[in-house]
C-alpha cells in the first residue's frame, strides 16, 4: 500500500505529527524556560548543531530527502487543497487576465518527489540504466502513406528501433505518441533523472520546438484524477496543437485553452495558446480543490491499455473482459507501485526496481504460491488431472489469457498502436498497423501467447545491417512517386485501378463487359479482384526503382543501399536494377507476450480435456498465422504456430496419435491392475493359509 | 525466475534432486550386491544342479516382454532424471510405449508364473525357483501394481497439481523398486540353483 507524501511546514526541530498546537506550544514554553541568551541554551544549541551534522553525515542525502517529503502514514485519502504553480514556480492567480497553464511538476512536485516518480516504469523508457524487463508492446510509427509500420522503443527490446538512432527527437516522439503518453517527455536539460547512460544513443540534432511548446511534463492527474473528470481527448488535442505545457490544464478541465503553438509563424508571430480558468472550487485561502485518488481507476488504465480482437467469435459488447475485473478487482491491485512508481508488471521472474519481492503479484505467485499466495482471496487452482509437466512447458497465460485460439490468429487493435480511446470514424478492420493475436511462441522451453506485428519501413542496408530511415523524411522523398491521397493508404492507392473497356472484355467477355459492377457475379468479382491485385503488384514493382532512387537521397551516399521491408521480406534493386526480395532479420516479426484478458477457468484451454491441445489441428499448435503485407504482394505467407514456436511436427503428430488410444489405455491399465491385484490377493490368501496351516490340514 | 518458497515447484526440484541420489545409490547397491553374491557363489564349491522343468516358449516370451518393457521404461526415465531434466518429448513417448507393453506383460507374467511361484515346493524334483526369485516375483507384482496405479490415477481428473506431484514422486519410487526387484529376480532366475 502506498502512502501519500505531503509537504509539511518545515519545523526547526522535528515534531511528532500527532502533536497538537497546544502540545507544541508547551514544548516551546519548556524551551523558553531555559531563558534566552543563557549559556546553557548556547551549549545545548551547539551540541545540537554538532549532533545534527554528524547525523546528516551518517545518513547522507536520505535525511535531506526525508526532510522535504513527509508521509501521512495513513490509508485515508489526503484531501488536496493546493495552490497552482506555473512552470516557473510562480503561483497562479486563476482570475488574472492571462494566467499561465499550471505545471504538474511545480504544483504536485511541491509535495511529491517528481524526480523519483519520473524514474517510474511509465516514464523511464529513455533511462538507459533502468531495468526495462521483458519486451512489451512497442510504439508503432504508422504512416499509411508510405506503408510504414515501424516498432519503436527506447527500452532496447530486440526487434524494436531506438528513436534516437533514427534521428527521431523526443519532441517528434511526444508529438506523435503523446496522445497515449502520461507525459514525461521533456527536453534533456529538464529531465535530469533520465540522463542518458554512457554509450546511449545521442539525442537527435534537431531537438524540436520545446521553447514554444513547453515540456510535456508527467501529468499526475491523468492517473490520479477522481471520477471520470480527466479528458484524454483534450490532452491529445493540445499535444496535436503542440501546446505541450497547456495539455494538463485542458485535460483536467480546469481551464480552456485557445490558440496553438502549431499555428505560430517561424518567428513566433501569431496568437499563441491562452488559458482561461473555469470556476474552480477554492477555499478561503484561495487554494484549489484537486479531487485526487491514490489508486488509479481501471478506466484510466484502459485508455492506454485497451485492445480489441477483430473477427472473433464474440462481438465486443458480448465479451466478458478480464475475469479479475469481473470479480471486482482493480488493475492496480496487482499492478501496484509505491512513490517510486515502479509499477509491477506481474510477469514471472520480475525483478522489481525497489528490491521488493513481487513474486506474489504474478499469476503463479498469487494462485499457486503456498505460503504467500492467495492474495486478495485468489483461488488455488486444482488443475485436476493435468500432469505437472504442463506447468513447466506452458505459461499460465497460454491456457488462460487472450482470445481463445482458433484456426487462425486474429487481427488486433490496441490503444497505443491504433489510438483506441480517441473518437474516430476510422476504426475499421483494415486500419493499420496490422497486428495479430494470439500467436504461441516459446521463450526457452515455455510456451507463451503473444501479440505480433511485422515491421514495414523504408531504410538503408549497410553491409548486413538494415536501418530504417526517418519516416517523415521517407514521406517527403516518396510522395511524388506514389501520390497517396489524404486518408488513403499506399496499398489502397495502388489498388485503385480503373478497368477500361478492353480490360473488362478480356476479363468478363464481350457480352458482360458492359454490365455495371453491381451486376457482377461473385465469380466475376473475384476474377476482377485478382486481376486488380496482379496489376497493383506490377505497378508497385514498376514504381519501386523510382522510389529507391528517391530514397537514396534520404539514406545518403556511399555503400548504403535503399531497401523496403514489408510482409516478412526485404525489397531492393539488384545490380541490374531489377527488384529482388530476400529474407533478413529486420523483416522478421516482433512479438510481445500478452497477459490479459484472463478468461475464466471454464473457458481456458484444457477445460475440455486433453484433446483441446493434443489432437490433430489443435489451434494452439496448428493455428495459422498469415503474414500481412501493407503493399501488394505475390503471396501471403501462412505459417503454423508450431513452426513459429519451433516444435517438431513429427513429434507433435506422434504425440497427438498417441492420445487417440489414451482412453483404451486407461481401461487396459485398470484391467491389468485388476488381474495383477487378483493374483497378488490369491497369493496372499494362499500364503496366509499356508502359514496358519489351514491349507496343509485341508490337504 | 524467482523461487517460489515452499511451493510445489520447489517441491519438484527438491524431490527430483533427492530422487536422483537415491536412484544412483540404490542401483549401485543392487549391482554391487549381485556382483558380490556372484563372486562368493563362484568361489564356493558347486552344488549339484537341481533338475528343473524347462521354460516354455510362452514363459520366455512373457518374461522377455517384462524385461524389455522395464528396460525401456528405466532407460527413458532414468536418462532424463540423471540429466536433471523433466522427461518430455521422444523419451516420454518411448516411456509411454514401454508402459503399454508393461501393462500387458505384467498381468501375463502374474498369471503364467504365479502358480509355480506359489507351489514351488510341491513340484517334482524340487522348486523351479529359488527363494530369492520367488520373493522378488511377488515384490515385482506388488511394485508393478504400484507403478501402474500411480500413473493411471494421475491420468484421471481426480487429483490436483500438488497431489499429482506426490503421485509422480510415488511413481518414481515404485518404478525404481520395479527395476531393482526385476534385476534381482533376473539374477536369481538366470543363476538359479539351490545348494
GROMACS .gro file of C-alpha atoms in nm, chain A residues 84-324:
model
  241
   84UNK     CA    1  -0.145   2.617  -0.855
   85UNK     CA    2   0.202   2.694  -0.985
   86UNK     CA    3   0.327   2.753  -1.335
   87UNK     CA    4   0.640   2.607  -1.491
   88UNK     CA    5   0.847   2.895  -1.349
   89UNK     CA    6   0.720   2.818  -0.998
   90UNK     CA    7   0.507   3.132  -0.983
   91UNK     CA    8   0.178   3.092  -0.805
   92UNK     CA    9  -0.107   3.123  -1.050
   93UNK     CA   10  -0.391   3.362  -0.999
   94UNK     CA   11  -0.665   3.196  -1.200
   95UNK     CA   12  -0.856   3.522  -1.223
   96UNK     CA   13  -0.564   3.708  -1.382
   97UNK     CA   14  -0.602   3.833  -1.735
   98UNK     CA   15  -0.353   3.596  -1.896
   99UNK     CA   16  -0.279   3.324  -1.645
  100UNK     CA   17  -0.021   3.062  -1.723
  101UNK     CA   18  -0.109   2.693  -1.751
  102UNK     CA   19  -0.048   2.501  -1.433
  103UNK     CA   20   0.259   2.285  -1.415
  104UNK     CA   21   0.222   1.938  -1.258
  105UNK     CA   22   0.597   1.934  -1.192
  106UNK     CA   23   0.580   2.252  -0.986
  107UNK     CA   24   0.230   2.212  -0.843
  108UNK     CA   25   0.230   1.846  -0.748
  109UNK     CA   26   0.607   1.838  -0.718
  110UNK     CA   27   0.599   2.071  -0.420
  111UNK     CA   28   0.491   1.783  -0.205
  112UNK     CA   29   0.559   1.475  -0.417
  113UNK     CA   30   0.901   1.370  -0.535
  114UNK     CA   31   0.864   1.439  -0.907
  115UNK     CA   32   1.219   1.334  -0.989
  116UNK     CA   33   1.170   0.999  -0.821
  117UNK     CA   34   0.834   0.950  -0.989
  118UNK     CA   35   0.996   1.034  -1.324
  119UNK     CA   36   1.209   0.721  -1.285
  120UNK     CA   37   0.898   0.502  -1.256
  121UNK     CA   38   0.819   0.246  -1.522
  122UNK     CA   39   0.569   0.458  -1.713
  123UNK     CA   40   0.821   0.737  -1.751
  124UNK     CA   41   1.169   0.585  -1.760
  125UNK     CA   42   1.181   0.447  -2.114
  126UNK     CA   43   1.462   0.684  -2.206
  127UNK     CA   44   1.667   0.598  -1.899
  128UNK     CA   45   1.929   0.365  -2.035
  129UNK     CA   46   2.029   0.238  -1.694
  130UNK     CA   47   1.672   0.141  -1.598
  131UNK     CA   48   1.563  -0.221  -1.587
  132UNK     CA   49   1.326  -0.246  -1.880
  133UNK     CA   50   1.212  -0.601  -1.821
  134UNK     CA   51   1.069  -0.840  -2.072
  135UNK     CA   52   0.976  -0.699  -2.413
  136UNK     CA   53   0.639  -0.530  -2.432
  137UNK     CA   54   0.429  -0.351  -2.686
  138UNK     CA   55   0.633  -0.108  -2.895
  139UNK     CA   56   0.528   0.233  -3.013
  140UNK     CA   57   0.448   0.179  -3.379
  141UNK     CA   58   0.524   0.471  -3.606
  142UNK     CA   59   0.244   0.415  -3.850
  143UNK     CA   60   0.238   0.611  -4.175
  144UNK     CA   61  -0.011   0.458  -4.419
  145UNK     CA   62   0.109   0.692  -4.694
  146UNK     CA   63   0.440   0.508  -4.713
  147UNK     CA   64   0.322   0.174  -4.570
  148UNK     CA   65   0.544   0.236  -4.268
  149UNK     CA   66   0.481   0.029  -3.954
  150UNK     CA   67   0.793   0.079  -3.752
  151UNK     CA   68   0.825  -0.066  -3.399
  152UNK     CA   69   0.998   0.187  -3.178
  153UNK     CA   70   1.114   0.169  -2.821
  154UNK     CA   71   1.372   0.345  -2.610
  155UNK     CA   72   1.393   0.032  -2.396
  156UNK     CA   73   1.629  -0.159  -2.620
  157UNK     CA   74   1.400  -0.456  -2.677
  158UNK     CA   75   1.531  -0.676  -2.957
  159UNK     CA   76   1.331  -0.617  -3.273
  160UNK     CA   77   1.248  -0.255  -3.193
  161UNK     CA   78   1.436   0.054  -3.300
  162UNK     CA   79   1.556   0.329  -3.067
  163UNK     CA   80   1.405   0.655  -3.198
  164UNK     CA   81   1.727   0.838  -3.117
  165UNK     CA   82   1.915   0.621  -3.365
  166UNK     CA   83   1.666   0.714  -3.637
  167UNK     CA   84   1.703   1.086  -3.567
  168UNK     CA   85   1.354   1.096  -3.417
  169UNK     CA   86   1.376   1.357  -3.144
  170UNK     CA   87   1.196   1.337  -2.812
  171UNK     CA   88   0.984   1.627  -2.933
  172UNK     CA   89   0.886   1.435  -3.251
  173UNK     CA   90   0.810   1.136  -3.033
  174UNK     CA   91   0.593   1.339  -2.798
  175UNK     CA   92   0.405   1.492  -3.087
  176UNK     CA   93   0.346   1.152  -3.247
  177UNK     CA   94   0.264   0.944  -2.942
  178UNK     CA   95   0.182   1.197  -2.672
  179UNK     CA   96  -0.187   1.114  -2.719
  180UNK     CA   97  -0.128   0.796  -2.521
  181UNK     CA   98   0.164   0.903  -2.304
  182UNK     CA   99   0.118   1.013  -1.943
  183UNK     CA  100   0.375   1.285  -2.005
  184UNK     CA  101   0.734   1.270  -1.902
  185UNK     CA  102   0.878   1.367  -2.237
  186UNK     CA  103   1.084   1.674  -2.175
  187UNK     CA  104   1.393   1.837  -2.321
  188UNK     CA  105   1.706   1.668  -2.193
  189UNK     CA  106   1.807   1.960  -1.972
  190UNK     CA  107   1.489   1.942  -1.766
  191UNK     CA  108   1.483   1.568  -1.721
  192UNK     CA  109   1.792   1.515  -1.514
  193UNK     CA  110   1.675   1.187  -1.357
  194UNK     CA  111   1.660   1.035  -1.702
  195UNK     CA  112   2.005   1.142  -1.807
  196UNK     CA  113   2.141   0.907  -2.068
  197UNK     CA  114   2.389   0.648  -1.955
  198UNK     CA  115   2.730   0.622  -2.109
  199UNK     CA  116   2.712   0.477  -2.457
  200UNK     CA  117   2.344   0.565  -2.501
  201UNK     CA  118   2.234   0.699  -2.838
  202UNK     CA  119   2.275   1.076  -2.859
  203UNK     CA  120   1.968   1.296  -2.878
  204UNK     CA  121   1.892   1.395  -3.239
  205UNK     CA  122   2.043   1.714  -3.376
  206UNK     CA  123   1.703   1.879  -3.424
  207UNK     CA  124   1.560   1.868  -3.075
  208UNK     CA  125   1.220   2.021  -3.158
  209UNK     CA  126   1.016   2.323  -3.068
  210UNK     CA  127   1.043   2.291  -2.690
  211UNK     CA  128   1.083   2.663  -2.627
  212UNK     CA  129   0.735   2.733  -2.758
  213UNK     CA  130   0.552   2.411  -2.677
  214UNK     CA  131   0.689   2.380  -2.328
  215UNK     CA  132   0.772   2.046  -2.169
  216UNK     CA  133   0.529   1.756  -2.179
  217UNK     CA  134   0.550   1.705  -1.806
  218UNK     CA  135   0.426   1.398  -1.628
  219UNK     CA  136   0.062   1.475  -1.567
  220UNK     CA  137  -0.021   1.317  -1.234
  221UNK     CA  138  -0.390   1.382  -1.280
  222UNK     CA  139  -0.413   1.156  -1.586
  223UNK     CA  140  -0.399   0.863  -1.348
  224UNK     CA  141  -0.490   1.021  -1.016
  225UNK     CA  142  -0.794   1.228  -1.105
  226UNK     CA  143  -1.100   1.102  -0.925
  227UNK     CA  144  -1.411   1.001  -1.116
  228UNK     CA  145  -1.401   1.045  -1.491
  229UNK     CA  146  -1.305   1.407  -1.491
  230UNK     CA  147  -0.989   1.386  -1.697
  231UNK     CA  148  -1.026   1.415  -2.073
  232UNK     CA  149  -0.752   1.235  -2.261
  233UNK     CA  150  -0.911   1.369  -2.577
  234UNK     CA  151  -0.840   1.725  -2.461
  235UNK     CA  152  -0.488   1.621  -2.361
  236UNK     CA  153  -0.428   1.462  -2.702
  237UNK     CA  154  -0.575   1.765  -2.880
  238UNK     CA  155  -0.337   2.005  -2.703
  239UNK     CA  156  -0.041   1.785  -2.791
  240UNK     CA  157  -0.155   1.777  -3.151
  241UNK     CA  158  -0.160   2.158  -3.137
  242UNK     CA  159   0.196   2.146  -2.997
  243UNK     CA  160   0.065   2.302  -2.674
  244UNK     CA  161   0.253   2.056  -2.455
  245UNK     CA  162   0.262   2.276  -2.146
  246UNK     CA  163  -0.110   2.351  -2.176
  247UNK     CA  164  -0.220   1.989  -2.206
  248UNK     CA  165  -0.251   1.919  -1.829
  249UNK     CA  166  -0.475   2.223  -1.777
  250UNK     CA  167  -0.701   2.132  -2.067
  251UNK     CA  168  -0.701   1.762  -1.986
  252UNK     CA  169  -0.808   1.816  -1.627
  253UNK     CA  170  -1.075   2.052  -1.747
  254UNK     CA  171  -0.988   2.332  -1.505
  255UNK     CA  172  -0.927   2.571  -1.791
  256UNK     CA  173  -0.994   2.625  -2.158
  257UNK     CA  174  -0.710   2.672  -2.400
  258UNK     CA  175  -0.734   2.871  -2.718
  259UNK     CA  176  -0.463   2.917  -2.979
  260UNK     CA  177  -0.191   2.679  -3.081
  261UNK     CA  178   0.185   2.676  -3.095
  262UNK     CA  179   0.149   2.490  -3.422
  263UNK     CA  180  -0.016   2.798  -3.572
  264UNK     CA  181   0.267   3.031  -3.484
  265UNK     CA  182   0.490   3.159  -3.758
  266UNK     CA  183   0.852   3.054  -3.769
  267UNK     CA  184   0.944   3.378  -3.599
  268UNK     CA  185   0.689   3.318  -3.327
  269UNK     CA  186   0.433   3.567  -3.455
  270UNK     CA  187   0.068   3.481  -3.415
  271UNK     CA  188  -0.177   3.402  -3.142
  272UNK     CA  189  -0.024   3.156  -2.909
  273UNK     CA  190  -0.216   2.942  -2.662
  274UNK     CA  191  -0.410   3.119  -2.388
  275UNK     CA  192  -0.572   2.976  -2.077
  276UNK     CA  193  -0.900   3.076  -1.923
  277UNK     CA  194  -0.954   2.906  -1.589
  278UNK     CA  195  -1.305   2.796  -1.511
  279UNK     CA  196  -1.489   2.838  -1.185
  280UNK     CA  197  -1.259   2.641  -0.963
  281UNK     CA  198  -1.355   2.506  -0.625
  282UNK     CA  199  -1.149   2.727  -0.395
  283UNK     CA  200  -1.134   2.767  -0.021
  284UNK     CA  201  -1.093   3.077   0.185
  285UNK     CA  202  -0.716   3.070   0.145
  286UNK     CA  203  -0.754   3.073  -0.231
  287UNK     CA  204  -0.639   2.713  -0.259
  288UNK     CA  205  -0.786   2.497  -0.531
  289UNK     CA  206  -0.950   2.162  -0.466
  290UNK     CA  207  -0.796   1.875  -0.664
  291UNK     CA  208  -1.008   1.565  -0.644
  292UNK     CA  209  -0.730   1.308  -0.627
  293UNK     CA  210  -0.739   0.931  -0.590
  294UNK     CA  211  -0.436   0.737  -0.475
  295UNK     CA  212  -0.510   0.422  -0.675
  296UNK     CA  213  -0.582   0.480  -1.044
  297UNK     CA  214  -0.912   0.351  -1.171
  298UNK     CA  215  -0.943   0.072  -1.429
  299UNK     CA  216  -1.091   0.318  -1.671
  300UNK     CA  217  -0.773   0.524  -1.659
  301UNK     CA  218  -0.556   0.221  -1.734
  302UNK     CA  219  -0.787   0.114  -2.013
  303UNK     CA  220  -0.729   0.436  -2.204
  304UNK     CA  221  -0.375   0.328  -2.292
  305UNK     CA  222  -0.404  -0.046  -2.238
  306UNK     CA  223  -0.721  -0.129  -2.428
  307UNK     CA  224  -0.715  -0.373  -2.711
  308UNK     CA  225  -0.975  -0.547  -2.919
  309UNK     CA  226  -0.967  -0.852  -3.138
  310UNK     CA  227  -1.145  -0.829  -3.467
  311UNK     CA  228  -1.326  -1.111  -3.637
  312UNK     CA  229  -1.351  -1.326  -3.325
  313UNK     CA  230  -1.650  -1.534  -3.233
  314UNK     CA  231  -1.782  -1.271  -2.993
  315UNK     CA  232  -1.889  -0.916  -3.052
  316UNK     CA  233  -1.715  -0.661  -2.833
  317UNK     CA  234  -2.031  -0.589  -2.637
  318UNK     CA  235  -2.072  -0.957  -2.564
  319UNK     CA  236  -1.720  -1.001  -2.431
  320UNK     CA  237  -1.677  -1.051  -2.058
  321UNK     CA  238  -1.340  -0.873  -2.027
  322UNK     CA  239  -1.085  -0.990  -1.774
  323UNK     CA  240  -1.213  -1.228  -1.509
  324UNK     CA  241  -1.023  -1.042  -1.237
   0.00000   0.00000   0.00000
